Amino acid sequence: MGTMLDGLIETREAGGVWECEVSLLDFDLDKARDARECLFGYGGGLGVDRPLFDQRGWPEDSCQEVPKSLTDELNHSHSYATWAEIAAIDWDAPVSDRPHWCYVGEWRPGPDGELVLEDVVWRTDELLDAAEKLFGDGCYPHEWPPGGEVPLNGAVYRPVVLTAGIVVPPDDNKWAPVWASMRALAAEYGDENVRLVVWFG
């Protein structure tokens, strides 16, 4: 089964009371393993060193729909972020201190012939075999020598250090509706008065 992401978006009403606006279950985020590690510091195997909103607990003034009790099975590892904080994310800032062991940047010639980053992809066995021919033992991307790159099938592959934008692109088809909902609410209530609260179970 695995751990599921749960949570809600709430707004601060007149008088300072927070009210639930929408459940995250409505967005069908499922387990969201990589995103939950990058955003909230829970689970995953990416090796993120600096999650953006790392298990902050639940806000003491959050709405009554937030489960303010901990269980091993259903309600644990709470965190939160206001729309003001999410809107200020630097999606290009590294969230790890070293290149990832399996993600690589795929660079291809652009219109002027210069290499441009086309995608960030999971390494393939073919790529590891090509790396081993170039570098010998230690063919995973984080083991390549400084400046190491592997040409393969018309592309050049280079190690990448993960950023929030790689793990959870702002226009990701899973998370973009969450951000759009918060943005719309912020237009009505203000950036500091819209908050995402999450937990896992």
JSON list of C-alpha atoms in Angstrom, two decimals:
[
{"chain": "A", "resi": 1, "resn": "MET", "atom": "CA", "xyz": [0.00, 0.00, 0.00]},
{"chain": "A", "resi": 2, "resn": "GLY", "atom": "CA", "xyz": [2.59, 2.59, 1.05]},
{"chain": "A", "resi": 3, "resn": "THR", "atom": "CA", "xyz": [2.21, 5.94, 2.74]},
{"chain": "A", "resi": 4, "resn": "MET", "atom": "CA", "xyz": [-0.38, 8.33, 1.34]},
{"chain": "A", "resi": 5, "resn": "LEU", "atom": "CA", "xyz": [-0.18, 12.11, 1.26]},
{"chain": "A", "resi": 6, "resn": "ASP", "atom": "CA", "xyz": [-3.15, 13.82, 2.89]},
{"chain": "A", "resi": 7, "resn": "GLY", "atom": "CA", "xyz": [-3.88, 17.43, 3.71]},
{"chain": "A", "resi": 8, "resn": "LEU", "atom": "CA", "xyz": [-5.90, 20.51, 2.88]},
{"chain": "A", "resi": 9, "resn": "ILE", "atom": "CA", "xyz": [-5.80, 24.14, 1.84]},
{"chain": "A", "resi": 10, "resn": "GLU", "atom": "CA", "xyz": [-7.14, 26.57, 4.39]},
{"chain": "A", "resi": 11, "resn": "THR", "atom": "CA", "xyz": [-7.81, 30.31, 4.48]},
{"chain": "A", "resi": 12, "resn": "ARG", "atom": "CA", "xyz": [-7.73, 32.79, 7.33]},
{"chain": "A", "resi": 13, "resn": "GLU", "atom": "CA", "xyz": [-11.11, 34.43, 7.67]},
{"chain": "A", "resi": 14, "resn": "ALA", "atom": "CA", "xyz": [-12.14, 37.67, 9.36]},
{"chain": "A", "resi": 15, "resn": "GLY", "atom": "CA", "xyz": [-11.22, 37.47, 13.03]},
{"chain": "A", "resi": 16, "resn": "GLY", "atom": "CA", "xyz": [-8.15, 35.35, 12.30]},
{"chain": "A", "resi": 17, "resn": "VAL", "atom": "CA", "xyz": [-9.90, 31.96, 12.23]},
{"chain": "A", "resi": 18, "resn": "TRP", "atom": "CA", "xyz": [-8.62, 29.43, 9.70]},
{"chain": "A", "resi": 19, "resn": "GLU", "atom": "CA", "xyz": [-11.20, 27.50, 7.68]},
{"chain": "A", "resi": 20, "resn": "CYS", "atom": "CA", "xyz": [-10.79, 24.51, 5.37]},
{"chain": "A", "resi": 21, "resn": "GLU", "atom": "CA", "xyz": [-11.32, 25.33, 1.69]},
{"chain": "A", "resi": 22, "resn": "VAL", "atom": "CA", "xyz": [-10.41, 22.13, -0.15]},
{"chain": "A", "resi": 23, "resn": "SER", "atom": "CA", "xyz": [-8.98, 18.69, 0.62]},
{"chain": "A", "resi": 24, "resn": "LEU", "atom": "CA", "xyz": [-5.77, 17.59, -1.07]},
{"chain": "A", "resi": 25, "resn": "LEU", "atom": "CA", "xyz": [-7.49, 14.27, -1.76]},
{"chain": "A", "resi": 26, "resn": "ASP", "atom": "CA", "xyz": [-9.53, 16.13, -4.38]},
{"chain": "A", "resi": 27, "resn": "PHE", "atom": "CA", "xyz": [-6.32, 16.63, -6.39]},
{"chain": "A", "resi": 28, "resn": "ASP", "atom": "CA", "xyz": [-5.48, 12.91, -6.69]},
{"chain": "A", "resi": 29, "resn": "LEU", "atom": "CA", "xyz": [-1.84, 13.33, -5.66]},
{"chain": "A", "resi": 30, "resn": "ASP", "atom": "CA", "xyz": [-1.60, 9.69, -4.54]},
{"chain": "A", "resi": 31, "resn": "LYS", "atom": "CA", "xyz": [1.67, 8.88, -2.74]},
{"chain": "A", "resi": 32, "resn": "ALA", "atom": "CA", "xyz": [3.78, 11.61, -4.44]},
{"chain": "A", "resi": 33, "resn": "ARG", "atom": "CA", "xyz": [6.99, 10.10, -3.07]},
{"chain": "A", "resi": 34, "resn": "ASP", "atom": "CA", "xyz": [9.53, 12.39, -4.72]},
{"chain": "A", "resi": 35, "resn": "ALA", "atom": "CA", "xyz": [7.45, 15.53, -4.22]},
{"chain": "A", "resi": 36, "resn": "ARG", "atom": "CA", "xyz": [6.77, 14.80, -0.56]},
{"chain": "A", "resi": 37, "resn": "GLU", "atom": "CA", "xyz": [10.49, 14.38, 0.13]},
{"chain": "A", "resi": 38, "resn": "CYS", "atom": "CA", "xyz": [11.43, 17.57, -1.70]},
{"chain": "A", "resi": 39, "resn": "LEU", "atom": "CA", "xyz": [8.61, 19.70, -0.31]},
{"chain": "A", "resi": 40, "resn": "PHE", "atom": "CA", "xyz": [8.01, 18.30, 3.17]},
{"chain": "A", "resi": 41, "resn": "GLY", "atom": "CA", "xyz": [10.99, 16.11, 4.07]},
{"chain": "A", "resi": 42, "resn": "TYR", "atom": "CA", "xyz": [9.07, 12.87, 4.45]},
{"chain": "A", "resi": 43, "resn": "GLY", "atom": "CA", "xyz": [10.12, 9.53, 2.93]},
{"chain": "A", "resi": 44, "resn": "GLY", "atom": "CA", "xyz": [11.45, 9.01, -0.54]},
{"chain": "A", "resi": 45, "resn": "GLY", "atom": "CA", "xyz": [14.92, 7.99, -1.65]},
{"chain": "A", "resi": 46, "resn": "LEU", "atom": "CA", "xyz": [16.11, 11.02, -3.59]},
{"chain": "A", "resi": 47, "resn": "GLY", "atom": "CA", "xyz": [18.66, 12.15, -1.05]},
{"chain": "A", "resi": 48, "resn": "VAL", "atom": "CA", "xyz": [17.24, 15.65, -0.68]},
{"chain": "A", "resi": 49, "resn": "ASP", "atom": "CA", "xyz": [19.35, 17.52, 1.90]},
{"chain": "A", "resi": 50, "resn": "ARG", "atom": "CA", "xyz": [17.18, 20.64, 2.22]},
{"chain": "A", "resi": 51, "resn": "PRO", "atom": "CA", "xyz": [13.44, 19.99, 1.90]},
{"chain": "A", "resi": 52, "resn": "LEU", "atom": "CA", "xyz": [11.58, 23.24, 1.39]},
{"chain": "A", "resi": 53, "resn": "PHE", "atom": "CA", "xyz": [9.12, 22.91, 4.30]},
{"chain": "A", "resi": 54, "resn": "ASP", "atom": "CA", "xyz": [10.68, 20.17, 6.38]},
{"chain": "A", "resi": 55, "resn": "GLN", "atom": "CA", "xyz": [8.20, 18.50, 8.81]},
{"chain": "A", "resi": 56, "resn": "ARG", "atom": "CA", "xyz": [7.24, 21.71, 10.59]},
{"chain": "A", "resi": 57, "resn": "GLY", "atom": "CA", "xyz": [4.41, 20.08, 12.51]},
{"chain": "A", "resi": 58, "resn": "TRP", "atom": "CA", "xyz": [0.88, 21.43, 12.32]},
{"chain": "A", "resi": 59, "resn": "PRO", "atom": "CA", "xyz": [0.10, 25.12, 12.86]},
{"chain": "A", "resi": 60, "resn": "GLU", "atom": "CA", "xyz": [-1.41, 25.58, 16.30]},
{"chain": "A", "resi": 61, "resn": "ASP", "atom": "CA", "xyz": [-4.15, 27.77, 14.86]},
{"chain": "A", "resi": 62, "resn": "SER", "atom": "CA", "xyz": [-5.01, 25.53, 11.91]},
{"chain": "A", "resi": 63, "resn": "CYS", "atom": "CA", "xyz": [-8.60, 24.58, 11.12]},
{"chain": "A", "resi": 64, "resn": "GLN", "atom": "CA", "xyz": [-10.42, 21.81, 12.95]},
{"chain": "A", "resi": 65, "resn": "GLU", "atom": "CA", "xyz": [-10.11, 19.42, 9.98]},
{"chain": "A", "resi": 66, "resn": "VAL", "atom": "CA", "xyz": [-6.36, 19.11, 10.59]},
{"chain": "A", "resi": 67, "resn": "PRO", "atom": "CA", "xyz": [-5.78, 15.99, 12.74]},
{"chain": "A", "resi": 68, "resn": "LYS", "atom": "CA", "xyz": [-3.81, 17.32, 15.70]},
{"chain": "A", "resi": 69, "resn": "SER", "atom": "CA", "xyz": [-2.92, 13.95, 17.09]},
{"chain": "A", "resi": 70, "resn": "LEU", "atom": "CA", "xyz": [-0.17, 11.61, 16.00]},
{"chain": "A", "resi": 71, "resn": "THR", "atom": "CA", "xyz": [-0.52, 7.98, 15.07]},
{"chain": "A", "resi": 72, "resn": "ASP", "atom": "CA", "xyz": [1.99, 5.74, 13.35]},
{"chain": "A", "resi": 73, "resn": "GLU", "atom": "CA", "xyz": [-0.57, 4.68, 10.75]},
{"chain": "A", "resi": 74, "resn": "LEU", "atom": "CA", "xyz": [-2.73, 7.65, 9.82]},
{"chain": "A", "resi": 75, "resn": "ASN", "atom": "CA", "xyz": [-1.53, 11.05, 11.01]},
{"chain": "A", "resi": 76, "resn": "HIS", "atom": "CA", "xyz": [2.17, 11.81, 11.17]},
{"chain": "A", "resi": 77, "resn": "SER", "atom": "CA", "xyz": [4.95, 14.00, 9.77]},
{"chain": "A", "resi": 78, "resn": "HIS", "atom": "CA", "xyz": [2.80, 17.14, 9.48]},
{"chain": "A", "resi": 79, "resn": "SER", "atom": "CA", "xyz": [4.05, 20.23, 7.68]},
{"chain": "A", "resi": 80, "resn": "TYR", "atom": "CA", "xyz": [2.66, 23.43, 6.19]},
{"chain": "A", "resi": 81, "resn": "ALA", "atom": "CA", "xyz": [3.42, 26.42, 3.98]},
{"chain": "A", "resi": 82, "resn": "THR", "atom": "CA", "xyz": [1.62, 29.64, 3.19]},
{"chain": "A", "resi": 83, "resn": "TRP", "atom": "CA", "xyz": [1.04, 30.74, -0.37]},
{"chain": "A", "resi": 84, "resn": "ALA", "atom": "CA", "xyz": [3.49, 33.59, 0.26]},
{"chain": "A", "resi": 85, "resn": "GLU", "atom": "CA", "xyz": [6.21, 31.01, 0.98]},
{"chain": "A", "resi": 86, "resn": "ILE", "atom": "CA", "xyz": [5.32, 28.81, -1.97]},
{"chain": "A", "resi": 87, "resn": "ALA", "atom": "CA", "xyz": [5.16, 31.78, -4.35]},
{"chain": "A", "resi": 88, "resn": "ALA", "atom": "CA", "xyz": [8.69, 32.75, -3.20]},
{"chain": "A", "resi": 89, "resn": "ILE", "atom": "CA", "xyz": [10.27, 29.34, -3.92]},
{"chain": "A", "resi": 90, "resn": "ASP", "atom": "CA", "xyz": [13.42, 29.51, -6.02]},
{"chain": "A", "resi": 91, "resn": "TRP", "atom": "CA", "xyz": [12.69, 26.47, -8.18]},
{"chain": "A", "resi": 92, "resn": "ASP", "atom": "CA", "xyz": [16.24, 26.50, -9.57]},
{"chain": "A", "resi": 93, "resn": "ALA", "atom": "CA", "xyz": [18.04, 26.42, -6.21]},
{"chain": "A", "resi": 94, "resn": "PRO", "atom": "CA", "xyz": [19.72, 23.09, -5.32]},
{"chain": "A", "resi": 95, "resn": "VAL", "atom": "CA", "xyz": [18.00, 20.97, -2.69]},
{"chain": "A", "resi": 96, "resn": "SER", "atom": "CA", "xyz": [20.91, 18.52, -2.54]},
{"chain": "A", "resi": 97, "resn": "ASP", "atom": "CA", "xyz": [24.62, 18.92, -1.93]},
{"chain": "A", "resi": 98, "resn": "ARG", "atom": "CA", "xyz": [25.87, 16.53, -4.60]},
{"chain": "A", "resi": 99, "resn": "PRO", "atom": "CA", "xyz": [24.89, 15.19, -8.03]},
{"chain": "A", "resi": 100, "resn": "HIS", "atom": "CA", "xyz": [22.10, 12.62, -7.97]},
{"chain": "A", "resi": 101, "resn": "TRP", "atom": "CA", "xyz": [23.08, 9.00, -8.35]},
{"chain": "A", "resi": 102, "resn": "CYS", "atom": "CA", "xyz": [20.55, 8.24, -11.09]},
{"chain": "A", "resi": 103, "resn": "TYR", "atom": "CA", "xyz": [19.12, 11.45, -12.60]},
{"chain": "A", "resi": 104, "resn": "VAL", "atom": "CA", "xyz": [21.06, 13.02, -15.46]},
{"chain": "A", "resi": 105, "resn": "GLY", "atom": "CA", "xyz": [20.68, 16.09, -17.63]},
{"chain": "A", "resi": 106, "resn": "GLU", "atom": "CA", "xyz": [20.02, 15.34, -21.29]},
{"chain": "A", "resi": 107, "resn": "TRP", "atom": "CA", "xyz": [21.66, 18.01, -23.44]},
{"chain": "A", "resi": 108, "resn": "ARG", "atom": "CA", "xyz": [20.99, 18.31, -27.18]},
{"chain": "A", "resi": 109, "resn": "PRO", "atom": "CA", "xyz": [22.06, 20.80, -29.85]},
{"chain": "A", "resi": 110, "resn": "GLY", "atom": "CA", "xyz": [19.84, 23.87, -30.02]},
{"chain": "A", "resi": 111, "resn": "PRO", "atom": "CA", "xyz": [19.03, 25.98, -33.10]},
{"chain": "A", "resi": 112, "resn": "ASP", "atom": "CA", "xyz": [22.48, 27.58, -33.05]},
{"chain": "A", "resi": 113, "resn": "GLY", "atom": "CA", "xyz": [24.26, 24.27, -32.49]},
{"chain": "A", "resi": 114, "resn": "GLU", "atom": "CA", "xyz": [25.07, 25.00, -28.83]},
{"chain": "A", "resi": 115, "resn": "LEU", "atom": "CA", "xyz": [24.07, 22.29, -26.37]},
{"chain": "A", "resi": 116, "resn": "VAL", "atom": "CA", "xyz": [20.95, 23.11, -24.36]},
{"chain": "A", "resi": 117, "resn": "LEU", "atom": "CA", "xyz": [19.38, 21.20, -21.50]},
{"chain": "A", "resi": 118, "resn": "GLU", "atom": "CA", "xyz": [16.36, 19.42, -22.97]},
{"chain": "A", "resi": 119, "resn": "ASP", "atom": "CA", "xyz": [15.28, 17.23, -20.06]},
{"chain": "A", "resi": 120, "resn": "VAL", "atom": "CA", "xyz": [16.29, 15.63, -16.78]},
{"chain": "A", "resi": 121, "resn": "VAL", "atom": "CA", "xyz": [15.85, 11.88, -17.03]},
{"chain": "A", "resi": 122, "resn": "TRP", "atom": "CA", "xyz": [16.47, 8.67, -15.13]},
{"chain": "A", "resi": 123, "resn": "ARG", "atom": "CA", "xyz": [19.68, 6.97, -16.23]},
{"chain": "A", "resi": 124, "resn": "THR", "atom": "CA", "xyz": [19.34, 3.88, -18.42]},
{"chain": "A", "resi": 125, "resn": "ASP", "atom": "CA", "xyz": [21.42, 0.71, -18.49]},
{"chain": "A", "resi": 126, "resn": "GLU", "atom": "CA", "xyz": [22.66, 1.78, -21.92]},
{"chain": "A", "resi": 127, "resn": "LEU", "atom": "CA", "xyz": [23.93, 5.04, -20.43]},
{"chain": "A", "resi": 128, "resn": "LEU", "atom": "CA", "xyz": [25.66, 3.23, -17.55]},
{"chain": "A", "resi": 129, "resn": "ASP", "atom": "CA", "xyz": [27.35, 0.89, -20.03]},
{"chain": "A", "resi": 130, "resn": "ALA", "atom": "CA", "xyz": [28.57, 3.88, -22.07]},
{"chain": "A", "resi": 131, "resn": "ALA", "atom": "CA", "xyz": [29.81, 5.58, -18.88]},
{"chain": "A", "resi": 132, "resn": "GLU", "atom": "CA", "xyz": [31.67, 2.47, -17.83]},
{"chain": "A", "resi": 133, "resn": "LYS", "atom": "CA", "xyz": [33.53, 2.42, -21.16]},
{"chain": "A", "resi": 134, "resn": "LEU", "atom": "CA", "xyz": [34.59, 6.03, -20.60]},
{"chain": "A", "resi": 135, "resn": "PHE", "atom": "CA", "xyz": [35.26, 6.09, -16.87]},
{"chain": "A", "resi": 136, "resn": "GLY", "atom": "CA", "xyz": [35.76, 2.46, -15.84]},
{"chain": "A", "resi": 137, "resn": "ASP", "atom": "CA", "xyz": [34.39, 1.44, -12.46]},
{"chain": "A", "resi": 138, "resn": "GLY", "atom": "CA", "xyz": [32.04, 3.90, -10.83]},
{"chain": "A", "resi": 139, "resn": "CYS", "atom": "CA", "xyz": [29.67, 4.45, -13.73]},
{"chain": "A", "resi": 140, "resn": "TYR", "atom": "CA", "xyz": [26.72, 5.98, -11.84]},
{"chain": "A", "resi": 141, "resn": "PRO", "atom": "CA", "xyz": [26.36, 9.71, -12.55]},
{"chain": "A", "resi": 142, "resn": "HIS", "atom": "CA", "xyz": [27.43, 10.89, -9.09]},
{"chain": "A", "resi": 143, "resn": "GLU", "atom": "CA", "xyz": [30.64, 8.88, -9.52]},
{"chain": "A", "resi": 144, "resn": "TRP", "atom": "CA", "xyz": [31.65, 10.42, -12.84]},
{"chain": "A", "resi": 145, "resn": "PRO", "atom": "CA", "xyz": [34.79, 12.56, -12.71]},
{"chain": "A", "resi": 146, "resn": "PRO", "atom": "CA", "xyz": [34.42, 16.36, -12.45]},
{"chain": "A", "resi": 147, "resn": "GLY", "atom": "CA", "xyz": [33.20, 17.66, -15.80]},
{"chain": "A", "resi": 148, "resn": "GLY", "atom": "CA", "xyz": [32.42, 14.12, -16.92]},
{"chain": "A", "resi": 149, "resn": "GLU", "atom": "CA", "xyz": [29.81, 13.71, -19.64]},
{"chain": "A", "resi": 150, "resn": "VAL", "atom": "CA", "xyz": [28.63, 10.83, -21.81]},
{"chain": "A", "resi": 151, "resn": "PRO", "atom": "CA", "xyz": [27.67, 11.27, -25.48]},
{"chain": "A", "resi": 152, "resn": "LEU", "atom": "CA", "xyz": [24.98, 8.80, -26.52]},
{"chain": "A", "resi": 153, "resn": "ASN", "atom": "CA", "xyz": [22.44, 8.64, -29.35]},
{"chain": "A", "resi": 154, "resn": "GLY", "atom": "CA", "xyz": [22.84, 12.28, -30.38]},
{"chain": "A", "resi": 155, "resn": "ALA", "atom": "CA", "xyz": [22.64, 13.64, -26.83]},
{"chain": "A", "resi": 156, "resn": "VAL", "atom": "CA", "xyz": [25.18, 14.47, -24.14]},
{"chain": "A", "resi": 157, "resn": "TYR", "atom": "CA", "xyz": [24.43, 13.36, -20.59]},
{"chain": "A", "resi": 158, "resn": "ARG", "atom": "CA", "xyz": [25.79, 15.17, -17.55]},
{"chain": "A", "resi": 159, "resn": "PRO", "atom": "CA", "xyz": [25.25, 14.70, -13.79]},
{"chain": "A", "resi": 160, "resn": "VAL", "atom": "CA", "xyz": [22.70, 16.99, -12.19]},
{"chain": "A", "resi": 161, "resn": "VAL", "atom": "CA", "xyz": [22.19, 18.35, -8.71]},
{"chain": "A", "resi": 162, "resn": "LEU", "atom": "CA", "xyz": [18.49, 18.17, -7.90]},
{"chain": "A", "resi": 163, "resn": "THR", "atom": "CA", "xyz": [16.44, 21.34, -7.62]},
{"chain": "A", "resi": 164, "resn": "ALA", "atom": "CA", "xyz": [12.84, 21.78, -6.55]},
{"chain": "A", "resi": 165, "resn": "GLY", "atom": "CA", "xyz": [11.99, 22.55, -10.17]},
{"chain": "A", "resi": 166, "resn": "ILE", "atom": "CA", "xyz": [13.38, 19.19, -11.30]},
{"chain": "A", "resi": 167, "resn": "VAL", "atom": "CA", "xyz": [11.56, 17.17, -8.64]},
{"chain": "A", "resi": 168, "resn": "VAL", "atom": "CA", "xyz": [8.29, 19.15, -8.54]},
{"chain": "A", "resi": 169, "resn": "PRO", "atom": "CA", "xyz": [8.09, 21.36, -11.63]},
{"chain": "A", "resi": 170, "resn": "PRO", "atom": "CA", "xyz": [5.78, 24.34, -10.99]},
{"chain": "A", "resi": 171, "resn": "ASP", "atom": "CA", "xyz": [3.75, 23.33, -14.04]},
{"chain": "A", "resi": 172, "resn": "ASP", "atom": "CA", "xyz": [3.68, 19.63, -13.09]},
{"chain": "A", "resi": 173, "resn": "ASN", "atom": "CA", "xyz": [0.30, 18.19, -14.02]},
{"chain": "A", "resi": 174, "resn": "LYS", "atom": "CA", "xyz": [-0.17, 16.82, -10.49]},
{"chain": "A", "resi": 175, "resn": "TRP", "atom": "CA", "xyz": [0.80, 19.89, -8.45]},
{"chain": "A", "resi": 176, "resn": "ALA", "atom": "CA", "xyz": [-0.10, 22.74, -10.80]},
{"chain": "A", "resi": 177, "resn": "PRO", "atom": "CA", "xyz": [-3.81, 22.49, -9.84]},
{"chain": "A", "resi": 178, "resn": "VAL", "atom": "CA", "xyz": [-2.84, 22.76, -6.15]},
{"chain": "A", "resi": 179, "resn": "TRP", "atom": "CA", "xyz": [-0.78, 25.88, -6.81]},
{"chain": "A", "resi": 180, "resn": "ALA", "atom": "CA", "xyz": [-3.53, 27.32, -9.02]},
{"chain": "A", "resi": 181, "resn": "SER", "atom": "CA", "xyz": [-6.12, 26.81, -6.29]},
{"chain": "A", "resi": 182, "resn": "MET", "atom": "CA", "xyz": [-3.90, 28.50, -3.69]},
{"chain": "A", "resi": 183, "resn": "ARG", "atom": "CA", "xyz": [-3.08, 31.35, -6.07]},
{"chain": "A", "resi": 184, "resn": "ALA", "atom": "CA", "xyz": [-6.78, 31.99, -6.73]},
{"chain": "A", "resi": 185, "resn": "LEU", "atom": "CA", "xyz": [-7.58, 31.97, -3.02]},
{"chain": "A", "resi": 186, "resn": "ALA", "atom": "CA", "xyz": [-4.65, 34.30, -2.33]},
{"chain": "A", "resi": 187, "resn": "ALA", "atom": "CA", "xyz": [-6.09, 36.81, -4.79]},
{"chain": "A", "resi": 188, "resn": "GLU", "atom": "CA", "xyz": [-9.13, 36.94, -2.50]},
{"chain": "A", "resi": 189, "resn": "TYR", "atom": "CA", "xyz": [-7.65, 36.48, 0.98]},
{"chain": "A", "resi": 190, "resn": "GLY", "atom": "CA", "xyz": [-4.01, 37.59, 0.63]},
{"chain": "A", "resi": 191, "resn": "ASP", "atom": "CA", "xyz": [-0.83, 35.54, 0.27]},
{"chain": "A", "resi": 192, "resn": "GLU", "atom": "CA", "xyz": [-0.26, 35.12, 4.03]},
{"chain": "A", "resi": 193, "resn": "ASN", "atom": "CA", "xyz": [-3.86, 34.02, 4.58]},
{"chain": "A", "resi": 194, "resn": "VAL", "atom": "CA", "xyz": [-3.79, 30.91, 2.41]},
{"chain": "A", "resi": 195, "resn": "ARG", "atom": "CA", "xyz": [-2.01, 27.86, 3.78]},
{"chain": "A", "resi": 196, "resn": "LEU", "atom": "CA", "xyz": [-1.30, 24.30, 2.72]},
{"chain": "A", "resi": 197, "resn": "VAL", "atom": "CA", "xyz": [-1.23, 21.79, 5.58]},
{"chain": "A", "resi": 198, "resn": "VAL", "atom": "CA", "xyz": [-0.14, 18.20, 4.94]},
{"chain": "A", "resi": 199, "resn": "TRP", "atom": "CA", "xyz": [0.29, 14.95, 6.83]},
{"chain": "A", "resi": 200, "resn": "PHE", "atom": "CA", "xyz": [0.94, 11.33, 5.95]},
{"chain": "A", "resi": 201, "resn": "GLY", "atom": "CA", "xyz": [-0.55, 7.98, 6.72]}
]
